[in-house]
Amino acid sequence: MSDATQPASSLSLSPNPSELAELIKQAARHLGFDFASVAPYEPPPHADTFPDWIANDYHGTMAWLAKHPDRRMDPRVQWPQGKSVLSVGMSYHQPRPMDAPDPADPSRGRFASYAWGFDYHDLILPRLKALGKAIDYLAGRVVNARAYVDTGPILERPLAAAGGAGFIGKHTLLIHWKHGSYFLLGELLLDLELPSDPARKPLFGCRDCHSCGTSCPTGALDTPYLNRANRCISYLTIEHRGILPRNLRSELRNWVFGCDICQQACPYNTRGLLPTREPWFEPRIPDWGAPPLLELIALDDDQFGAMFKGSPVKRTKRRGLLRNVAVALGNWGSDEAIPALKRVMEDEPEPLIRAHAAWALGQLSEYPAVRVVLDRAFKHETDEIVLEEINTSLDHGIHGINGTTEKN
Ligand code: B12
């Protein structure tokens, strides 16, 4: 029976904006997202610090980050038609089984855990598009949308925090009460007015904890809430193309793709987190993302392609990954690495990999065989940069005549 005193809207079958927002968040959960929240269509808190971050060159060689700062800081500039930001998060957390090989073993190459399985972009973007279709249905009209997973100039973490999805930790990652920071974000900018979720003040936040900063070997997180990305191991091993800064190579330890050190140090990630529901993230990289370095350095183009098909690791290409593996072989400090590094110096066509192998040999200078390998490589090498690395390695601990070797 209808109540004539009720406003017309409550008699309608179309949901009101709050109900619609709730239905959309439920649809997101049905589509496998672990959480969803709505933020106001405006610059998120602290967005105005972005130009300083760029001016300080913390973005290193990620020139694309410096483009369109006005768009990145304000979704209204990026897409004027939009009216709300829907952020979604998906956990990739998988506790390593007790009997998995120890990833800290320096003879192994370590991959960040988000990269153990298939590429998250290929999972989240289609799911966001499916969510867009569900929103059309729920809203009873075609809702125009822009879907992003690292693919658009927006500040994903601050926007998700502004919608109450969690809080930004001192490591600059977003922390969710159930999922810690081991999740990935995606967004739909919508031309649909939805009520925003309140940004939640964290109960405890980071307080005086700075474990992420003190555990970061490169000092990238020395200042709370600031990542000097040009020193971040994740940047160095994935985004930085070319020669790695010499002063940071030892600090990469055995990380060969990305890094989880700041996340592992965070107390919000050490208590029982819910594991991911997505088989997509199941480890495809052997030994729970920590295979032997000697296997990695031996990968040819075809083997690299087969091992990392559909994986985020393909981003570095073989040359980038093997550059990092060469550095990790030097950091291992074992003479077991010498035959593999010798083979690189003799047969590897990619100068970038040879250059870092020469550095790695320099780290093993207490083994007499190294001098022979480097001397021989110096005689045959034609690439200027590799020659310089060989010379520095010879100079470093081995001390040839006058500290260098004459090329003849
Ligand atoms: C570029 C980039 C990187 C760079 C730079 C990282 C950085 N901290 O900026 C590198 C390659 C190093 C990187 C590494 C990683 N990344 Co990344 N990255 C991005 C990307 C594409 C852009 C980030 C960006 O705009 N950086 C510029 C800085 C200035 O912006 P911001 O950190 O967001 O900074 C804002 C806040 O810090 C805030 N702020 C400033 N001052 C203050 C003060 C206070 C008190 C507060 C609260 C906030 C605050 O305002 C800033 C704007 O200036 C985003 C996707 C996106 N479009 O957002 C993914 C993203 C941030 N990365 C992600 C991931 C998973 C990682 C890694 C964990 C991967 C890995 N395991 O190796 C590491 C983590 C390293 C770390 N501690 O940040 C996830 C983060 C998910 C989460 N839980 O937070 C994102 C969102 C990708 C995604 N779609 O899921 N990444």
Coordinates of N, CA and C in Angstrom, one line a residue, residues 150-292:
D150 N 47.2 3.0 -12.9 CA 48.5 3.6 -13.2 C 48.5 4.3 -14.6
T151 N 47.3 4.2 -15.3 CA 47.3 4.6 -16.7 C 46.9 6.0 -16.9
G152 N 46.6 6.8 -15.9 CA 46.2 8.2 -16.0 C 46.9 9.1 -15.1
P153 N 47.0 10.4 -15.4 CA 47.7 11.3 -14.5 C 46.9 11.7 -13.3
I154 N 46.7 10.8 -12.4 CA 46.0 11.2 -11.1 C 46.8 10.6 -9.9
L155 N 46.5 11.2 -8.8 CA 47.2 10.7 -7.6 C 46.3 9.7 -6.9
E156 N 46.6 8.4 -7.2 CA 45.7 7.3 -6.9 C 45.6 7.2 -5.4
R157 N 46.7 7.2 -4.7 CA 46.7 7.0 -3.2 C 46.0 8.1 -2.5
P158 N 46.4 9.4 -2.7 CA 45.7 10.4 -2.0 C 44.2 10.5 -2.3
L159 N 43.8 10.1 -3.5 CA 42.4 10.1 -3.8 C 41.6 9.0 -3.1
A160 N 42.3 7.8 -3.0 CA 41.6 6.7 -2.3 C 41.5 7.1 -0.8
A161 N 42.6 7.7 -0.3 CA 42.6 8.1 1.1 C 41.5 9.2 1.4
A162 N 41.3 10.1 0.4 CA 40.3 11.1 0.6 C 38.9 10.5 0.6
G163 N 38.7 9.3 0.0 CA 37.4 8.6 0.1 C 37.3 7.7 1.3
G164 N 38.3 7.7 2.2 CA 38.2 6.9 3.4 C 38.7 5.5 3.2
A165 N 39.4 5.2 2.1 CA 39.8 3.8 1.9 C 40.9 3.4 2.9
G166 N 41.6 4.3 3.4 CA 42.7 4.0 4.4 C 43.5 5.3 4.6
F167 N 44.7 5.1 5.1 CA 45.5 6.3 5.4 C 46.9 6.1 4.8
I168 N 47.5 7.3 4.5 CA 48.8 7.2 3.8 C 49.9 7.1 4.9
G169 N 50.7 6.0 4.8 CA 51.8 5.8 5.8 C 53.0 6.6 5.4
K170 N 54.0 6.5 6.4 CA 55.2 7.3 6.1 C 56.0 6.7 4.9
H171 N 55.7 5.5 4.5 CA 56.4 5.0 3.3 C 55.7 5.5 2.0
T172 N 54.6 6.3 2.2 CA 53.8 6.9 1.2 C 52.8 6.0 0.6
L173 N 52.7 4.7 1.1 CA 51.7 3.8 0.6 C 50.4 3.9 1.3
L174 N 49.3 3.6 0.7 CA 48.0 3.6 1.4 C 47.9 2.4 2.2
I175 N 47.4 2.5 3.4 CA 47.3 1.4 4.4 C 45.8 1.2 4.6
H176 N 45.3 0.0 4.4 CA 43.9 -0.3 4.7 C 43.8 -1.2 5.9
W177 N 42.8 -1.0 6.7 CA 42.8 -1.7 8.0 C 42.8 -3.2 7.9
K178 N 42.2 -3.8 6.8 CA 42.2 -5.3 6.7 C 43.3 -5.8 5.8
H179 N 43.8 -5.0 4.9 CA 44.7 -5.5 3.9 C 46.1 -4.9 4.0
G180 N 46.4 -4.1 5.1 CA 47.7 -3.5 5.2 C 47.9 -2.6 3.9
S181 N 49.2 -2.7 3.3 CA 49.4 -2.0 2.1 C 49.6 -2.9 0.9
Y182 N 49.4 -4.2 1.1 CA 49.6 -5.2 0.0 C 48.3 -5.3 -0.9
F183 N 48.0 -4.2 -1.5 CA 46.9 -4.2 -2.5 C 47.2 -3.2 -3.6
L184 N 46.5 -3.3 -4.7 CA 46.6 -2.4 -5.8 C 45.4 -1.6 -6.0
L185 N 45.5 -0.4 -6.5 CA 44.4 0.5 -6.7 C 44.0 0.6 -8.1
G186 N 42.7 0.9 -8.3 CA 42.2 1.3 -9.7 C 41.1 2.4 -9.4
E187 N 40.8 3.1 -10.4 CA 39.8 4.2 -10.3 C 38.9 4.3 -11.5
L188 N 37.6 4.7 -11.2 CA 36.7 5.1 -12.2 C 36.4 6.6 -11.9
L189 N 36.7 7.5 -12.8 CA 36.2 8.8 -12.7 C 34.8 8.8 -13.4
L190 N 33.8 9.3 -12.7 CA 32.4 9.1 -13.2 C 31.8 10.4 -13.4
D191 N 30.9 10.6 -14.5 CA 30.2 11.8 -14.6 C 28.8 11.6 -13.9
L192 N 28.9 11.0 -12.7 CA 27.8 10.7 -11.9 C 28.0 11.3 -10.5
E193 N 27.1 12.1 -10.0 CA 27.3 12.6 -8.7 C 27.0 11.6 -7.6
L194 N 28.0 11.2 -6.8 CA 27.8 10.2 -5.7 C 28.2 10.9 -4.4
P195 N 27.5 10.5 -3.3 CA 28.0 11.1 -2.1 C 29.4 10.5 -1.7
S196 N 30.3 11.4 -1.3 CA 31.6 10.9 -0.9 C 31.6 10.2 0.4
D197 N 32.5 9.2 0.5 CA 32.7 8.6 1.8 C 33.7 9.5 2.6
P198 N 33.4 9.7 3.9 CA 34.3 10.6 4.7 C 35.7 10.0 4.8
A199 N 36.7 10.9 4.6 CA 38.1 10.5 4.8 C 38.2 10.2 6.3
R200 N 38.8 9.0 6.6 CA 38.8 8.6 8.0 C 40.1 9.0 8.7
K201 N 40.1 9.6 9.8 CA 41.3 9.9 10.5 C 41.8 8.5 11.1
P202 N 43.0 8.1 10.9 CA 43.4 6.8 11.4 C 43.4 6.8 12.9
L203 N 43.0 5.7 13.5 CA 43.0 5.6 15.0 C 44.4 5.8 15.6
F204 N 45.3 5.1 15.0 CA 46.7 5.3 15.5 C 47.7 5.9 14.4
G205 N 47.5 5.6 13.2 CA 48.4 6.1 12.1 C 49.8 5.5 12.3
C206 N 50.7 6.3 11.9 CA 52.1 5.8 12.1 C 52.8 6.3 13.4
R207 N 52.1 7.3 14.0 CA 52.7 7.8 15.3 C 54.2 8.0 15.2
D208 N 54.9 7.5 16.2 CA 56.4 7.8 16.1 C 57.1 6.6 15.4
C209 N 56.4 5.7 14.8 CA 57.0 4.5 14.1 C 57.6 5.1 12.8
H210 N 58.9 4.7 12.5 CA 59.5 5.0 11.2 C 60.3 3.8 10.7
S211 N 59.7 2.6 11.0 CA 60.4 1.4 10.6 C 60.7 1.3 9.1
C212 N 59.7 1.8 8.3 CA 59.9 1.8 6.9 C 61.2 2.6 6.5
G213 N 61.3 3.8 7.1 CA 62.4 4.7 6.7 C 63.7 4.1 7.2
T214 N 63.7 3.5 8.4 CA 65.0 3.1 8.9 C 65.4 1.8 8.2
S215 N 64.5 1.0 7.7 CA 64.8 -0.2 7.0 C 65.2 -0.1 5.6
C216 N 64.9 1.1 5.0 CA 65.2 1.3 3.5 C 66.7 1.5 3.4
P217 N 67.3 0.5 2.6 CA 68.8 0.6 2.6 C 69.3 1.8 1.8
T218 N 68.5 2.4 0.9 CA 69.0 3.5 0.1 C 68.7 4.9 0.6
G219 N 68.0 4.9 1.8 CA 67.6 6.2 2.3 C 66.5 6.9 1.6
A220 N 65.8 6.2 0.7 CA 64.7 6.8 -0.1 C 63.6 7.4 0.8
L221 N 63.4 6.8 2.0 CA 62.3 7.1 2.9 C 62.8 7.8 4.1
D222 N 63.9 8.5 4.1 CA 64.5 9.1 5.3 C 63.5 10.1 5.8
T223 N 62.8 10.8 4.9 CA 61.8 11.8 5.4 C 60.4 11.2 5.3
P224 N 59.7 11.2 6.5 CA 58.3 10.6 6.5 C 57.4 11.2 5.4
Y225 N 56.6 10.4 4.8 CA 55.6 10.8 3.8 C 56.3 11.3 2.5
L226 N 57.6 11.0 2.3 CA 58.2 11.5 1.1 C 59.1 10.3 0.6
N227 N 58.8 9.9 -0.7 CA 59.7 8.9 -1.3 C 60.5 9.6 -2.3
R228 N 61.9 9.6 -2.0 CA 62.8 10.1 -3.1 C 62.9 8.9 -4.0
A229 N 62.0 8.9 -5.0 CA 61.9 7.7 -5.9 C 63.2 7.4 -6.6
N230 N 64.0 8.5 -6.9 CA 65.3 8.3 -7.6 C 66.3 7.4 -6.7
R231 N 66.0 7.2 -5.5 CA 66.8 6.3 -4.6 C 66.1 5.0 -4.3
C232 N 64.8 4.9 -4.7 CA 63.9 3.8 -4.2 C 64.3 2.5 -5.0
I233 N 64.5 1.4 -4.4 CA 65.0 0.2 -5.1 C 63.9 -0.2 -6.1
S234 N 62.7 0.0 -5.9 CA 61.7 -0.3 -6.8 C 61.9 0.5 -8.1
Y235 N 62.2 1.8 -8.0 CA 62.5 2.6 -9.2 C 63.8 2.1 -9.9
L236 N 64.8 1.9 -9.1 CA 66.1 1.6 -9.7 C 66.0 0.3 -10.4
T237 N 65.3 -0.7 -9.9 CA 65.3 -2.0 -10.6 C 64.2 -2.1 -11.7
I238 N 63.2 -1.3 -11.7 CA 62.2 -1.4 -12.7 C 62.2 -0.2 -13.7
E239 N 62.1 1.0 -13.1 CA 61.9 2.2 -14.0 C 63.1 2.8 -14.6
H240 N 64.2 2.6 -13.8 CA 65.5 3.3 -14.3 C 66.1 2.4 -15.4
R241 N 66.2 3.0 -16.5 CA 66.8 2.3 -17.6 C 68.3 2.7 -17.6
G242 N 69.2 1.9 -18.1 CA 70.6 2.3 -18.3 C 71.4 1.9 -17.0
I243 N 72.5 2.6 -16.9 CA 73.5 2.3 -15.9 C 73.0 2.7 -14.5
L244 N 73.1 1.8 -13.5 CA 72.6 2.1 -12.2 C 73.7 2.9 -11.4
P245 N 73.2 3.8 -10.6 CA 74.2 4.6 -9.8 C 75.1 3.7 -9.0
R246 N 76.4 3.9 -9.2 CA 77.4 3.0 -8.5 C 77.2 3.0 -7.0
N247 N 77.0 4.1 -6.4 CA 76.9 4.2 -5.0 C 75.7 3.5 -4.4
L248 N 74.7 3.1 -5.2 CA 73.5 2.4 -4.7 C 73.5 0.9 -5.0
R249 N 74.4 0.5 -5.8 CA 74.4 -0.9 -6.3 C 74.4 -2.0 -5.2
S250 N 75.3 -1.7 -4.2 CA 75.4 -2.7 -3.1 C 74.1 -2.7 -2.3
E251 N 73.4 -1.6 -2.2 CA 72.2 -1.5 -1.4 C 71.0 -2.2 -2.0
L252 N 71.1 -2.6 -3.3 CA 70.0 -3.3 -3.9 C 70.0 -4.8 -3.4
R253 N 71.1 -5.2 -2.7 CA 71.1 -6.5 -2.1 C 70.7 -7.6 -3.2
N254 N 69.7 -8.4 -2.9 CA 69.3 -9.4 -4.0 C 68.0 -9.1 -4.6
W255 N 67.5 -7.8 -4.5 CA 66.3 -7.4 -5.2 C 66.5 -7.3 -6.7
V256 N 65.8 -8.0 -7.5 CA 66.1 -7.9 -8.9 C 64.9 -7.3 -9.7
F257 N 63.7 -7.2 -9.0 CA 62.6 -6.6 -9.6 C 61.7 -6.0 -8.5
G258 N 61.6 -4.7 -8.4 CA 60.8 -4.1 -7.3 C 61.4 -4.4 -5.9
C259 N 60.7 -4.0 -4.9 CA 61.2 -4.1 -3.5 C 60.0 -4.1 -2.6
D260 N 60.1 -4.9 -1.5 CA 59.0 -4.9 -0.5 C 59.6 -4.5 0.9
I261 N 60.8 -4.0 0.9 CA 61.4 -3.8 2.3 C 60.5 -2.9 3.2
C262 N 60.1 -1.7 2.6 CA 59.4 -0.8 3.5 C 58.0 -1.4 3.9
Q263 N 57.4 -2.2 3.0 CA 56.2 -2.9 3.4 C 56.4 -4.0 4.4
Q264 N 57.5 -4.7 4.3 CA 57.7 -5.8 5.2 C 58.0 -5.2 6.6
A265 N 58.6 -4.0 6.7 CA 58.9 -3.4 8.0 C 57.7 -2.8 8.7
C266 N 56.6 -2.6 7.9 CA 55.5 -1.9 8.4 C 54.7 -2.7 9.4
P267 N 54.4 -2.3 10.6 CA 53.7 -3.1 11.6 C 52.2 -3.4 11.1
Y268 N 51.7 -2.5 10.2 CA 50.4 -2.8 9.7 C 50.4 -4.0 8.7
N269 N 51.5 -4.5 8.3 CA 51.6 -5.6 7.4 C 52.0 -6.9 8.1
T270 N 52.3 -6.8 9.4 CA 52.9 -8.0 10.1 C 51.8 -8.8 10.8
R271 N 50.7 -8.1 11.1 CA 49.6 -8.9 11.8 C 48.9 -9.7 10.7
G272 N 48.0 -10.6 11.1 CA 47.3 -11.5 10.2 C 46.5 -10.8 9.1
L273 N 47.0 -10.6 7.9 CA 46.3 -9.9 6.9 C 45.5 -10.9 6.1
L274 N 44.3 -10.5 5.5 CA 43.6 -11.4 4.7 C 44.3 -11.7 3.4
P275 N 44.4 -12.9 3.0 CA 45.1 -13.2 1.7 C 44.2 -12.8 0.6
T276 N 44.9 -12.7 -0.6 CA 44.1 -12.3 -1.8 C 43.1 -13.4 -2.2
R277 N 42.1 -13.1 -2.8 CA 41.1 -14.1 -3.3 C 41.4 -14.4 -4.8
E278 N 42.4 -13.7 -5.4 CA 42.6 -13.8 -6.8 C 43.7 -14.8 -7.2
P279 N 43.4 -15.9 -7.9 CA 44.4 -16.8 -8.4 C 45.4 -16.1 -9.3
W280 N 45.0 -15.0 -9.9 CA 45.8 -14.2 -10.8 C 47.2 -13.9 -10.2
F281 N 47.2 -13.7 -8.9 CA 48.5 -13.3 -8.2 C 49.3 -14.5 -7.8
E282 N 48.8 -15.8 -8.0 CA 49.6 -16.9 -7.6 C 50.9 -16.9 -8.2
P283 N 52.0 -17.3 -7.4 CA 53.3 -17.2 -7.9 C 53.6 -18.1 -9.1
R284 N 54.1 -17.4 -10.2 CA 54.5 -18.2 -11.4 C 56.0 -18.2 -11.4
I285 N 56.6 -17.2 -10.7 CA 58.1 -17.2 -10.7 C 58.5 -18.2 -9.7
P286 N 59.4 -19.1 -10.0 CA 59.8 -20.2 -9.2 C 60.2 -19.8 -7.8
D287 N 60.0 -20.7 -6.8 CA 60.5 -20.6 -5.5 C 59.9 -19.3 -4.8
W288 N 58.6 -19.1 -5.0 CA 57.9 -18.0 -4.4 C 58.6 -16.7 -4.6
G289 N 58.9 -16.5 -5.9 CA 59.5 -15.2 -6.3 C 60.9 -15.0 -5.9
A290 N 61.7 -16.1 -5.7 CA 63.1 -16.0 -5.3 C 63.9 -17.1 -5.9
P291 N 64.0 -17.2 -7.3 CA 64.7 -18.3 -7.9 C 66.2 -18.0 -7.8
P292 N 67.0 -19.0 -8.0 CA 68.5 -18.9 -8.0 C 69.0 -17.9 -9.0

